[in-house]
Tab-separated table of C-alpha atoms and ligand atoms in Angstrom:
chain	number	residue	atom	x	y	z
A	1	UNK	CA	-6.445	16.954	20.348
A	2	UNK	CA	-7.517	17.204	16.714
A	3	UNK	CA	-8.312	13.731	15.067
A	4	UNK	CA	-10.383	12.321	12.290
A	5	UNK	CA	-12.378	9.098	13.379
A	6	UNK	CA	-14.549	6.179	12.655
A	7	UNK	CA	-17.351	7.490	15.093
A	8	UNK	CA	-20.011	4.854	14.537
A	9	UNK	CA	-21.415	2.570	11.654
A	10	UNK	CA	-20.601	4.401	8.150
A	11	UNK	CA	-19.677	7.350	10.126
A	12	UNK	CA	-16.333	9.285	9.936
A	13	UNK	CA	-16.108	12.637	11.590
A	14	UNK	CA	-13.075	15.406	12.195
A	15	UNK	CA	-13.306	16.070	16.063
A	16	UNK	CA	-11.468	18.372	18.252
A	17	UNK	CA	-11.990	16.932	21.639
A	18	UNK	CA	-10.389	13.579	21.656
A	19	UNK	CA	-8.038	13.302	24.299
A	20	UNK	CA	-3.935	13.319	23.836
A	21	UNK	CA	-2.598	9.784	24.490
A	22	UNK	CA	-0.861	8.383	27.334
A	23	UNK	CA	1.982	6.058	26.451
A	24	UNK	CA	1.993	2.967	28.420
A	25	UNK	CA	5.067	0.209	28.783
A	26	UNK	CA	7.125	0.146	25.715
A	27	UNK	CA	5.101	2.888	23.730
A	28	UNK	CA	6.013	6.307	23.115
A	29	UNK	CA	4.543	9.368	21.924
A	30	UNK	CA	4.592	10.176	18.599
A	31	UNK	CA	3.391	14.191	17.355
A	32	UNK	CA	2.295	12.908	13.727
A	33	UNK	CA	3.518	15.441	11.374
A	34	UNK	CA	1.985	13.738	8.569
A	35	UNK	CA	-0.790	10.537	7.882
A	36	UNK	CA	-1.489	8.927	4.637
A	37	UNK	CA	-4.777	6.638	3.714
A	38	UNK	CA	-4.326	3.429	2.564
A	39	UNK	CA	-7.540	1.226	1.045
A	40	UNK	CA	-7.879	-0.454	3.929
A	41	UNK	CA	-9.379	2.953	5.526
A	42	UNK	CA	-11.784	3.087	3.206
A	43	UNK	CA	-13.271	-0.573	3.738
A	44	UNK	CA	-13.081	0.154	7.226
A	45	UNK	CA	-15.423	3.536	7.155
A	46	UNK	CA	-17.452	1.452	4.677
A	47	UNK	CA	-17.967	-1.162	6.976
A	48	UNK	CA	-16.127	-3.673	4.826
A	49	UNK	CA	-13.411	-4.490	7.188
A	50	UNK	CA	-13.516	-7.693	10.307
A	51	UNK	CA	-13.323	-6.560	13.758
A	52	UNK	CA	-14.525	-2.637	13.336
A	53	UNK	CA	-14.868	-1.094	16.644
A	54	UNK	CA	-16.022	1.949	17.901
A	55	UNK	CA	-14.691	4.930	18.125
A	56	UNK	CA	-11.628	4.225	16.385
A	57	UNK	CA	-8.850	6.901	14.685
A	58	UNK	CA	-7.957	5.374	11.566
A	59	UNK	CA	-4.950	5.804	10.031
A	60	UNK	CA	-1.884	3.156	9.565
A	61	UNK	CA	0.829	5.674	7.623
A	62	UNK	CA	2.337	7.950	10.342
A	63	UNK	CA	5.495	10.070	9.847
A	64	UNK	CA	6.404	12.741	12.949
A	65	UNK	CA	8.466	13.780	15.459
A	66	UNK	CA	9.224	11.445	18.591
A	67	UNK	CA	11.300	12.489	21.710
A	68	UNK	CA	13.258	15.179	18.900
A	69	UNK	CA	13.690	12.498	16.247
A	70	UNK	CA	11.992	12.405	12.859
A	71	UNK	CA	10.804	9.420	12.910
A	72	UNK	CA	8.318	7.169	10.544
A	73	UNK	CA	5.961	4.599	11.834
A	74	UNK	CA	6.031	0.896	11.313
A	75	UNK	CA	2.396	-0.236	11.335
A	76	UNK	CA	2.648	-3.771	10.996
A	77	UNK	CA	2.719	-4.888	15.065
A	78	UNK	CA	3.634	-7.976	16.588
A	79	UNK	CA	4.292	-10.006	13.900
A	80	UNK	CA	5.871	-12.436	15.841
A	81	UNK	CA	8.741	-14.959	15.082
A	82	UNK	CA	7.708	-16.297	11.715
A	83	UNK	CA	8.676	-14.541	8.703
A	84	UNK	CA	6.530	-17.009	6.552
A	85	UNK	CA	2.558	-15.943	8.893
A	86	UNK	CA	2.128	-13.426	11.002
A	87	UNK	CA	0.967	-14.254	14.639
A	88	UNK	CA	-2.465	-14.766	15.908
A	89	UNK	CA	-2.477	-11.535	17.614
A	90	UNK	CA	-0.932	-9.103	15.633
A	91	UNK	CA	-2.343	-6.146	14.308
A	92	UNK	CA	-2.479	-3.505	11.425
A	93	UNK	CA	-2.133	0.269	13.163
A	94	UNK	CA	-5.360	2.107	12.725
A	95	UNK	CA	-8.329	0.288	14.023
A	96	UNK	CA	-8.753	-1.169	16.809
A	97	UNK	CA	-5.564	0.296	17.527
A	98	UNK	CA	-5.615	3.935	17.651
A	99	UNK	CA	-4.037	5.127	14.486
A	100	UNK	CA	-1.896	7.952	12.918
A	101	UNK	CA	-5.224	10.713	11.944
A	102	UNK	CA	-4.501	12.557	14.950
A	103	UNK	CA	-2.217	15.387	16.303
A	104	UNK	CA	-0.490	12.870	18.464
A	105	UNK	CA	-0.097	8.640	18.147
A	106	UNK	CA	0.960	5.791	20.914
A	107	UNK	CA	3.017	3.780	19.608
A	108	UNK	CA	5.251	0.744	20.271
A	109	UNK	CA	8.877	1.935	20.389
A	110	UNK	CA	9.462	-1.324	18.795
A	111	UNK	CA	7.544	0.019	15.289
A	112	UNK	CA	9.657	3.862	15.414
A	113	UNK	CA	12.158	4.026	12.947
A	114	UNK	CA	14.464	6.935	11.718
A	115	UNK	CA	13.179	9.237	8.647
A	116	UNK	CA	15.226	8.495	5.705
A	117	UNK	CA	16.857	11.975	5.679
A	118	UNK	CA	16.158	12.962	1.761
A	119	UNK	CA	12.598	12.783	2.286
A	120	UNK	CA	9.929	15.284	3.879
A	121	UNK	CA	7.374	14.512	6.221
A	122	UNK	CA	4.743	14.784	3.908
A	123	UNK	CA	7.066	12.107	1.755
A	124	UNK	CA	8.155	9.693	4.412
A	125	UNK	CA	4.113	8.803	5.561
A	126	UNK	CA	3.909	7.757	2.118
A	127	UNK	CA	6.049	5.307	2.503
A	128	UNK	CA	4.814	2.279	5.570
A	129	UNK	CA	2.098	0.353	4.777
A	130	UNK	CA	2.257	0.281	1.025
A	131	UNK	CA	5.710	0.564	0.618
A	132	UNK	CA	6.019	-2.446	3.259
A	133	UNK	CA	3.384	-4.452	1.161
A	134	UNK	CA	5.122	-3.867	-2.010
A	135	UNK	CA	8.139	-4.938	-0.853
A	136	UNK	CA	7.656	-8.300	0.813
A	137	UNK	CA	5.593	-8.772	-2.748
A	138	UNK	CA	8.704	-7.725	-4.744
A	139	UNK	CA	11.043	-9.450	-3.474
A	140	UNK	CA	10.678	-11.989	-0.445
A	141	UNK	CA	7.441	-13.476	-2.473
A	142	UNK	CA	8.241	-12.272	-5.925
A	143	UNK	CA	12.107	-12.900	-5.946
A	144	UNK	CA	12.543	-10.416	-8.101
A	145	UNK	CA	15.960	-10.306	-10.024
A	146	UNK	CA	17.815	-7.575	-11.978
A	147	UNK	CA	17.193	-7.901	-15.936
A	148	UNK	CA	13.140	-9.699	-15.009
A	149	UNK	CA	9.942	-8.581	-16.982
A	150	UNK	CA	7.335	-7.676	-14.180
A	151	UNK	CA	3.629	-6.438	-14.428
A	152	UNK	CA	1.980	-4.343	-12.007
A	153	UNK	CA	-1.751	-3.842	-12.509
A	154	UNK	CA	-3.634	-0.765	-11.119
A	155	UNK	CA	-0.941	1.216	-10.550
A	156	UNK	CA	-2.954	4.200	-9.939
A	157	UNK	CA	-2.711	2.743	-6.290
A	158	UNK	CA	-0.542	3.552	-3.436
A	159	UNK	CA	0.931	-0.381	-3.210
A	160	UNK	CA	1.366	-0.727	-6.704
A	161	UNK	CA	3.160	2.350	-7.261
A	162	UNK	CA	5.197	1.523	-4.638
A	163	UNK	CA	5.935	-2.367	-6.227
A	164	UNK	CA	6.616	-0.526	-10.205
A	165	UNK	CA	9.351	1.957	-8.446
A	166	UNK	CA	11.095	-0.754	-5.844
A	167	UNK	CA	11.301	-3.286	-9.055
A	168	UNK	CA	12.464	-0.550	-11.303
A	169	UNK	CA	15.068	0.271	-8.180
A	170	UNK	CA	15.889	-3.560	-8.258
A	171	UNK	CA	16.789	-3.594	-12.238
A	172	UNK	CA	13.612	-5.051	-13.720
A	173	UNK	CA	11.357	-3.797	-16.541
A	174	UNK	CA	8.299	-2.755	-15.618
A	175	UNK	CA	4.911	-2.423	-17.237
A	176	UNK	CA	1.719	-1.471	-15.706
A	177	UNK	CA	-1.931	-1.566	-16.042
A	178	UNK	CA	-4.855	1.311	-15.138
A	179	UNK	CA	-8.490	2.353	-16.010
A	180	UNK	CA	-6.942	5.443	-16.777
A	181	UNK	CA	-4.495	6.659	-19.948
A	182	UNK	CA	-3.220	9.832	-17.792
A	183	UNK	CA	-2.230	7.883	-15.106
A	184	UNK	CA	0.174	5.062	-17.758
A	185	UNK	CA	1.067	8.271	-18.992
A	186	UNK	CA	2.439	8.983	-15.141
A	187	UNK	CA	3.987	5.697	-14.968
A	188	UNK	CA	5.475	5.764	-17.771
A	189	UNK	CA	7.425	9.510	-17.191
A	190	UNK	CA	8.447	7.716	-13.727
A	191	UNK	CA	9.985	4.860	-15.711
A	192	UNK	CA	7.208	1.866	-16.722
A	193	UNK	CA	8.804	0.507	-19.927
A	194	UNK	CA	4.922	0.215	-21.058
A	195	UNK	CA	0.987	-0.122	-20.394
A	196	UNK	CA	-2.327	-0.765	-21.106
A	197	UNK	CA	-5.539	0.175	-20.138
A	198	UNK	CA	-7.854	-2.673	-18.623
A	199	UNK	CA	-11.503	-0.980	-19.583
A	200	UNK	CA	-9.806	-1.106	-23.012
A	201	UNK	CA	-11.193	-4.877	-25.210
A	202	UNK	CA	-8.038	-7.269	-26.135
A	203	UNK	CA	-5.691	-5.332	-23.379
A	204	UNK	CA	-4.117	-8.770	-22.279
A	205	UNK	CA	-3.495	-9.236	-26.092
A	206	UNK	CA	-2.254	-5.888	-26.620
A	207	UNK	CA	-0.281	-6.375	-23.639
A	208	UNK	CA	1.093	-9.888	-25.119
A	209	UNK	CA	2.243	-7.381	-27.845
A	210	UNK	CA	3.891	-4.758	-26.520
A	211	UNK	CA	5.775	-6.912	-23.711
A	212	UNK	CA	5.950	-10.229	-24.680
A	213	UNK	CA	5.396	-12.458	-20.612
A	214	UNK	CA	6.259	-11.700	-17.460
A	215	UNK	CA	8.604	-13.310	-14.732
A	216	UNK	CA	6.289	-12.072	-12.274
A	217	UNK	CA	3.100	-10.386	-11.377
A	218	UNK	CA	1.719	-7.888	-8.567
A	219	UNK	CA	-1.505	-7.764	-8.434
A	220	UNK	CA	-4.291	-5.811	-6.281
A	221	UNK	CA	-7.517	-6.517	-7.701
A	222	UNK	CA	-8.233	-10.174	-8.768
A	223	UNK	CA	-11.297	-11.108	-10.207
A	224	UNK	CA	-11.172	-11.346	-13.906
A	225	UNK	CA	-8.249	-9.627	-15.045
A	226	UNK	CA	-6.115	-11.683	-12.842
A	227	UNK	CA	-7.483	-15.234	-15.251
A	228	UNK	CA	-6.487	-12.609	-17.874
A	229	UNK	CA	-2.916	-12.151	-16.384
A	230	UNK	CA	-2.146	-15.364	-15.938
A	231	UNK	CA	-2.414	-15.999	-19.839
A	232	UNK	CA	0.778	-13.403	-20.358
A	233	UNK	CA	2.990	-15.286	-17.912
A	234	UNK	CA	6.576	-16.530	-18.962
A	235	UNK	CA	7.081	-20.106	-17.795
A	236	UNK	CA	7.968	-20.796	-14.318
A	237	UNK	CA	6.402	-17.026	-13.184
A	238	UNK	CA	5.252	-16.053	-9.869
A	239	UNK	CA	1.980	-14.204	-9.384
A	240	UNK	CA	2.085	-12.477	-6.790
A	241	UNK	CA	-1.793	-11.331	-4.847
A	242	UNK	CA	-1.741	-8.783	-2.212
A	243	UNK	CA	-5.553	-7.568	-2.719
A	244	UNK	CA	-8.649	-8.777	-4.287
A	245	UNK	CA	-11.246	-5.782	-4.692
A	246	UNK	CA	-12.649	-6.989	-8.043
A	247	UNK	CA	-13.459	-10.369	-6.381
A	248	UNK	CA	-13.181	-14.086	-7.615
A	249	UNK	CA	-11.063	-15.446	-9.942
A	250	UNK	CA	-13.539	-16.675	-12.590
A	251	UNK	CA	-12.109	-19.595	-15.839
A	252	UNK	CA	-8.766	-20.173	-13.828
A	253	UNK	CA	-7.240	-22.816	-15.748
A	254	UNK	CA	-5.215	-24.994	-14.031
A	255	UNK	CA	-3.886	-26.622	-17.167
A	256	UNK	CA	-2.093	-23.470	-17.912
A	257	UNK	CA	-0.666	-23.472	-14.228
A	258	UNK	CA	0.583	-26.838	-14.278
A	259	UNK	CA	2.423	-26.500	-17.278
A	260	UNK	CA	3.967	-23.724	-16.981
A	261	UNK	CA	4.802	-24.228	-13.831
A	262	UNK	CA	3.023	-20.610	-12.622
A	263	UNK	CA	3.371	-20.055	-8.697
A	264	UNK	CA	0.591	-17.945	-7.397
A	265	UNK	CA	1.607	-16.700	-3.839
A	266	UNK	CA	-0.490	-14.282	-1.493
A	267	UNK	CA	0.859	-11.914	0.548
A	268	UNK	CA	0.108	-9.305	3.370
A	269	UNK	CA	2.230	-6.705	4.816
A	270	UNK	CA	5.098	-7.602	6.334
A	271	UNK	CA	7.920	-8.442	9.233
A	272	UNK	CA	10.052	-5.660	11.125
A	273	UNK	CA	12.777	-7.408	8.705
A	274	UNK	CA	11.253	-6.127	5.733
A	275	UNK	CA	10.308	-2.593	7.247
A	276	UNK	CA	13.766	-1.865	7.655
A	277	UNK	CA	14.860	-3.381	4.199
A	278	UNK	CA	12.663	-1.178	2.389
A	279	UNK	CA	13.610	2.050	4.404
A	280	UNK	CA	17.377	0.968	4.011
A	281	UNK	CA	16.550	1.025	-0.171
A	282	UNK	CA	14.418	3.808	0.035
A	283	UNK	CA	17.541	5.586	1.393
A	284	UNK	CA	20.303	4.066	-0.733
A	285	UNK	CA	18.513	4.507	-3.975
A	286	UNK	CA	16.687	7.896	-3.202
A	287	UNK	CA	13.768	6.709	-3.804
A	288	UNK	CA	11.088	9.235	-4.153
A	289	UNK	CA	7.495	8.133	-3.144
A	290	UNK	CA	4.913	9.590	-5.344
A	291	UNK	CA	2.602	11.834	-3.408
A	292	UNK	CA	-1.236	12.695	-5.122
A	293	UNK	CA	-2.309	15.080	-2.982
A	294	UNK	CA	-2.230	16.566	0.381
A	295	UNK	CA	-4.793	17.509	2.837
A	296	UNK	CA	-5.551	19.450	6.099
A	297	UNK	CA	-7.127	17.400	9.144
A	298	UNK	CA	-10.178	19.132	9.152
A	299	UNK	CA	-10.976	18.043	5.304
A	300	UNK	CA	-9.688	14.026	5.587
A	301	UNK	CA	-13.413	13.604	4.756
A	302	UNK	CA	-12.816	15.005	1.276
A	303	UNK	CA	-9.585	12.825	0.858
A	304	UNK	CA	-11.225	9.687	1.644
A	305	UNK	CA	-13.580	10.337	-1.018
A	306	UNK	CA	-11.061	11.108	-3.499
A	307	UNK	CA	-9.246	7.392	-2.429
A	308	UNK	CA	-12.890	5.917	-2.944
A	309	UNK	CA	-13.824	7.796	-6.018
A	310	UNK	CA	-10.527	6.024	-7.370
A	311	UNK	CA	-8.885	9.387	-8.460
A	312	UNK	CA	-5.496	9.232	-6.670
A	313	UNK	CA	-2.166	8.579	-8.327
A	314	UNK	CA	0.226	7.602	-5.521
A	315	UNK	CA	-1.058	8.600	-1.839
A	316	UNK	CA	-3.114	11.031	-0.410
A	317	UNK	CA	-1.149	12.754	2.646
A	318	UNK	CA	-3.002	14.248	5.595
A	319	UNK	CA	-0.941	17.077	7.391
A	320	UNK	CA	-1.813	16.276	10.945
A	321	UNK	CA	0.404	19.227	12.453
B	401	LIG	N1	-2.698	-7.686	1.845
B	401	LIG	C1	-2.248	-6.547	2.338
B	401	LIG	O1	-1.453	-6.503	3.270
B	401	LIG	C2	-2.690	-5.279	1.685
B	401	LIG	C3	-1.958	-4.113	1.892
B	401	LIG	C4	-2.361	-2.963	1.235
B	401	LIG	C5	-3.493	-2.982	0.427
B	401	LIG	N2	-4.202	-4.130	0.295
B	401	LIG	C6	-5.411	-4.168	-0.576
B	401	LIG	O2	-4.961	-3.899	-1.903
B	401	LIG	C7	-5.924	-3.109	-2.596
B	401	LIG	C8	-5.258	-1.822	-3.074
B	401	LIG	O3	-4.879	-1.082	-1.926
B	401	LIG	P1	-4.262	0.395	-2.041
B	401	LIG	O4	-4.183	0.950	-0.683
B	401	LIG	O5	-3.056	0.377	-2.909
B	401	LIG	O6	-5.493	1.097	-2.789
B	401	LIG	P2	-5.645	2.386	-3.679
B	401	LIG	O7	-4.466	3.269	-3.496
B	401	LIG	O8	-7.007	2.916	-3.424
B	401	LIG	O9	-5.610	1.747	-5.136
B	401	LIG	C9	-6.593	0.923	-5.662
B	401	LIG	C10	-6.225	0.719	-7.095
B	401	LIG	O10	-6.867	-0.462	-7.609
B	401	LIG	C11	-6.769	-0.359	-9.000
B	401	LIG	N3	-7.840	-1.067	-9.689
B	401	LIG	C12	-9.162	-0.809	-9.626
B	401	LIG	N4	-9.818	-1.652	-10.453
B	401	LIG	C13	-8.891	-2.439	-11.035
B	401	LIG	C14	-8.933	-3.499	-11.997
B	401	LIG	N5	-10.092	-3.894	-12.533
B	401	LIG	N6	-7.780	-4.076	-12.362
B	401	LIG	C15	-6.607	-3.677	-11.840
B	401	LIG	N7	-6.506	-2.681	-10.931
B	401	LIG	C16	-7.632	-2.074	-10.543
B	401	LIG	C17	-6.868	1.105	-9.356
B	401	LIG	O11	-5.848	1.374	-10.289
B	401	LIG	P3	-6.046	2.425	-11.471
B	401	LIG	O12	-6.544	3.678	-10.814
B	401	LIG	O13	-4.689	2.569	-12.053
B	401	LIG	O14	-7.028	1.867	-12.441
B	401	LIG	C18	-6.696	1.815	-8.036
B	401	LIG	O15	-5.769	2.836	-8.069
B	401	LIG	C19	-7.075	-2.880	-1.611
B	401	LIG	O16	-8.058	-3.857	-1.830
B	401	LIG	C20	-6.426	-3.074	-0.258
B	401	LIG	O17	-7.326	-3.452	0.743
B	401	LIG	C21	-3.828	-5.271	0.914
């Protein structure tokens, strides 16, 4: 079968010959109509990932056909009886796990879930390990309320997208941050009350401005725009930290934590619980994820350098078959 995969060190290739997946116990066979990347593919062809093995198909967003249901994939897998951790041994689909760039995927039965019916394929991949992410963020860690102020930074990204149109969907008002005007432009035409842009001097000021604080935070990136954040907090907010690709958290000052009583809570994907949660709001607010960009198999190369490059504006689908 056709599938595009971590081949060695650094090395991602789109083969032809890798061979069609047998399901074992309590697996079944999904034909992946449609893949999306997610960050963490990137780190992993980078090498910037624990655990890489070799050869691996990447891919954690899967959305296809499974014994003549349209189905969508849950890709967080054996999380285990604890909403608060996940267990020891559970595992993100896509590496070492074979994932969902491929014609066909094995997959727990456990993790297959209906389609929600408004959405197409190319749609409904958009929608697992980001929209899961944002979620658990949004509201089990967030506690997100109608009427709140929130602030979601980067929101050129697939998760934060995801977190601006679940706590618009929830009643709160939004603003966003980016490194780029077009894409607060985008955000703001999907409903973002307001934005700045971070490469911009003064943005947490001008964002003090235009918003006034926040009741909580979603944030991707860390490093020092989060110490920046944390200044245009309302009193007793939550901070919410689901990724950190800008680093450490440099001149965090406690002082301001303690006294306003600021919760800063991480987070990471989330339980079965909060897979079906998100699809059953997806569904009852027609939700729409936002799509960037779809590609063919054959060019995921190209797509993964788009995700790198940092061009994307929602996710970047891979039609599989
Ligand atoms: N903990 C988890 O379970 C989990 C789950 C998913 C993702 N993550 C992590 O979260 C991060 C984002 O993942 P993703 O898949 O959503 O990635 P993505 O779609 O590639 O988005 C990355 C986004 O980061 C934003 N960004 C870059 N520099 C920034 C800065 N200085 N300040 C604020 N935002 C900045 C960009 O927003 P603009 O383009 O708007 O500037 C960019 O769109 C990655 O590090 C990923 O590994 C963690």
């Amino acid at each position: 079968m056709k599938a595009f995969i971590l081949a060695d060190k650094e090395k991602v290739e789109f083969r032809e010959d890798m061979p069609k997946p047998v399901a074992q116990a309590d697996e079944v066979l999904v034909q992946i109509r449609a893949a999306a990347l997610n960050h963490r593919d990137v780190w992993i062809s980078k090498g910037l990932y624990p655990g890489i093995v070799f050869p691996s198909i990447l891919g954690s967003d899967g959305a296809g056909i499974c014994e003549g249901r349209e189905v969508v994939i849950n890709p967080s897998i054996g999380w285990g009886a604890n909403p608060a951790i996940q267990a020891k041994d559970y595992q993100i689909l896509g590496m070492p796990r074979y994932g969902t760039l491929a014609e066909w995927s094995a997959i727990p039965a456990a993790q297959i879930y209906d389609k929600p019916a408004h959405l197409s394929m190319e749609e409904a991949t958009a929608i697992p390990l980001a929209g899961l992410t944002a979620y658990r963020a949004v509201f089990s860690k967030g506690q997100l309320t109608a009427g709140q102020k929130v602030l979601v930074t980067g929101i050129g990204g697939g998760v934060a997208l995801w977190a601006m149109q679940l706590a618009l969907a929830g009643g709160a008002e939004v603003y966003v941050t980016s490194g780029h005007d077009a894409k607060l432009h985008k955000a703001k035409v999907l409903g973002a009350h307001g934005g700045v842009n971070y490469r911009e001097s003064d943005w947490a000021k001008t964002l003090r401005q235009q918003a006034g604080s926040f009741d909580l935070v979603i944030d991707g990136a860390g490093g020092e725009g989060l110490a920046q954040v944390l200044g245009c907090c309302a009193p007793g907010a939550r901070v919410v930290v689901y990724g950190g690709g800008r680093g450490a958290v440099p001149q965090l000052s406690p002082q301001l934590l303690f006294w306003k009583q600021i919760s800063i809570l991480g987070t990471s994907m989330g339980t079965d619980a909060e897979f079906a949660a998100l699809l059953e709001m997806v569904s009852r607010c027609q939700i729409k994820p936002v799509v960037d960009s779809v590609f063919a198999l054959e060019d995921t190369a190209a797509a993964f350098a788009r995700m790198a490059a940092g061009e994307q504006f929602g996710k970047i689908v891979i039609r599989t078959s």
